[in-house]
Structure formats: structure tokens, C-alpha cells
Coordinates of C-alpha atoms in Angstrom, one line a residue:
X1 CA -5.7 21.7 14.8
X2 CA -3.6 19.8 12.4
X3 CA -3.8 19.1 8.9
X4 CA -2.4 16.4 6.6
X5 CA -2.0 18.6 3.9
X6 CA -2.2 22.3 3.2
X7 CA -5.2 24.5 3.7
X8 CA -6.7 27.9 2.6
X9 CA -6.7 30.2 5.2
X10 CA -10.7 30.4 5.1
X11 CA -13.6 29.2 7.0
X12 CA -14.9 29.2 10.7
X13 CA -14.5 27.1 13.5
X14 CA -16.7 27.0 16.7
X15 CA -15.7 26.1 20.0
X16 CA -18.3 24.8 22.3
X17 CA -19.0 23.3 25.5
X18 CA -20.0 19.6 24.8
X19 CA -23.5 19.6 24.1
X20 CA -23.8 23.4 25.5
X21 CA -23.3 27.0 24.7
X22 CA -20.5 28.3 22.3
X23 CA -17.2 29.6 23.6
X24 CA -15.9 31.5 20.9
X25 CA -16.1 31.4 17.0
X26 CA -13.2 31.8 14.9
X27 CA -12.5 33.2 11.2
X28 CA -9.6 31.4 9.8
X29 CA -8.6 34.1 7.6
X30 CA -8.1 36.6 10.3
X31 CA -8.3 34.9 13.7
X32 CA -5.5 32.7 15.1
X33 CA -2.4 31.8 13.9
X34 CA -1.2 29.3 10.9
X35 CA 1.9 27.7 11.4
X36 CA 3.8 26.8 8.4
X37 CA 5.3 23.3 8.8
X38 CA 7.5 22.1 5.6
X39 CA 6.5 25.2 3.8
X40 CA 2.6 24.6 4.1
X41 CA -0.4 26.0 5.9
X42 CA -1.1 22.8 7.7
X43 CA -1.5 23.8 11.6
X44 CA -4.0 26.3 13.0
X45 CA -4.2 27.5 16.6
X46 CA -6.7 30.0 18.3
X47 CA -6.9 31.3 21.7
X48 CA -10.1 32.1 23.4
X49 CA -10.4 35.7 24.1
X50 CA -11.1 34.6 28.0
X51 CA -10.7 31.7 29.9
X52 CA -13.2 29.2 30.3
X53 CA -14.2 27.3 33.3
X54 CA -12.8 23.8 34.0
X55 CA -13.9 21.5 31.3
X56 CA -12.7 18.1 30.0
X57 CA -15.1 18.0 26.8
X58 CA -15.5 20.5 24.1
X59 CA -17.0 20.7 20.8
X60 CA -16.0 22.1 17.7
X61 CA -17.8 23.1 14.3
X62 CA -16.4 23.9 11.6
X63 CA -17.8 25.4 7.8
X64 CA -16.0 26.5 4.8
X65 CA -12.6 24.7 5.1
X66 CA -11.0 23.9 2.2
X67 CA -7.5 22.6 0.8
X68 CA -5.5 24.7 -1.4
X69 CA -6.6 22.7 -4.0
X70 CA -10.3 23.7 -3.6
X71 CA -11.4 20.6 -1.8
X72 CA -14.1 20.9 0.7
X73 CA -13.4 19.4 4.2
X74 CA -16.0 16.7 5.3
X75 CA -19.2 18.6 6.2
X76 CA -19.6 18.9 10.2
X77 CA -23.4 19.4 10.7
X78 CA -23.1 18.2 13.9
X79 CA -20.6 18.9 16.5
X80 CA -17.5 16.7 16.9
X81 CA -16.6 16.3 20.6
X82 CA -12.7 17.0 21.3
X83 CA -11.6 15.4 24.8
X84 CA -8.9 17.1 26.7
X85 CA -7.8 18.5 29.9
X86 CA -8.1 22.0 30.4

């Protein structure tokens, strides 16, 4: 995930099959890797614990994400679909 500003290392991101089961939930304070670009925490990458079956549509749901100034990322009360080839 790439953000347009520095983010606090907190919150959760849940990776799901689109319209289906949860694959994995990541705690952004302890799971995955934050990459500093231009000395900011603006990129996060997580790797699921196991491979998942061939799918092209995955969904994410996040909570508790804030920028370093304490501004919350817009609520995500429904799944947001991300399309890519696995």
C-alpha cells in the first residue's frame, strides 16, 4: 500500500477474497514492512503467511489507520476491492 503522506505505524488491514473469506489480518505496528521513501513512512508491504489460490479480485478492509499528524484515513466499513493478477 502506498500513501500520499507519512503514516503512523498502527491499525489493521484485512486481506480477503472479494466477497468471501478472510485470508489474513495484518497489524501494521508489528506485521509487514514499512519502507521509507524520502524519509517518510509512506509505503507498507505485507506477505500472507501462505500462498492463496489463483484469484484476480481481492478485497481489503482497514481500521485505525492515521497519518503522523493523527488524521484518520477515511472509514472503510465495507470491503474495498483491489484487482490484480496473482
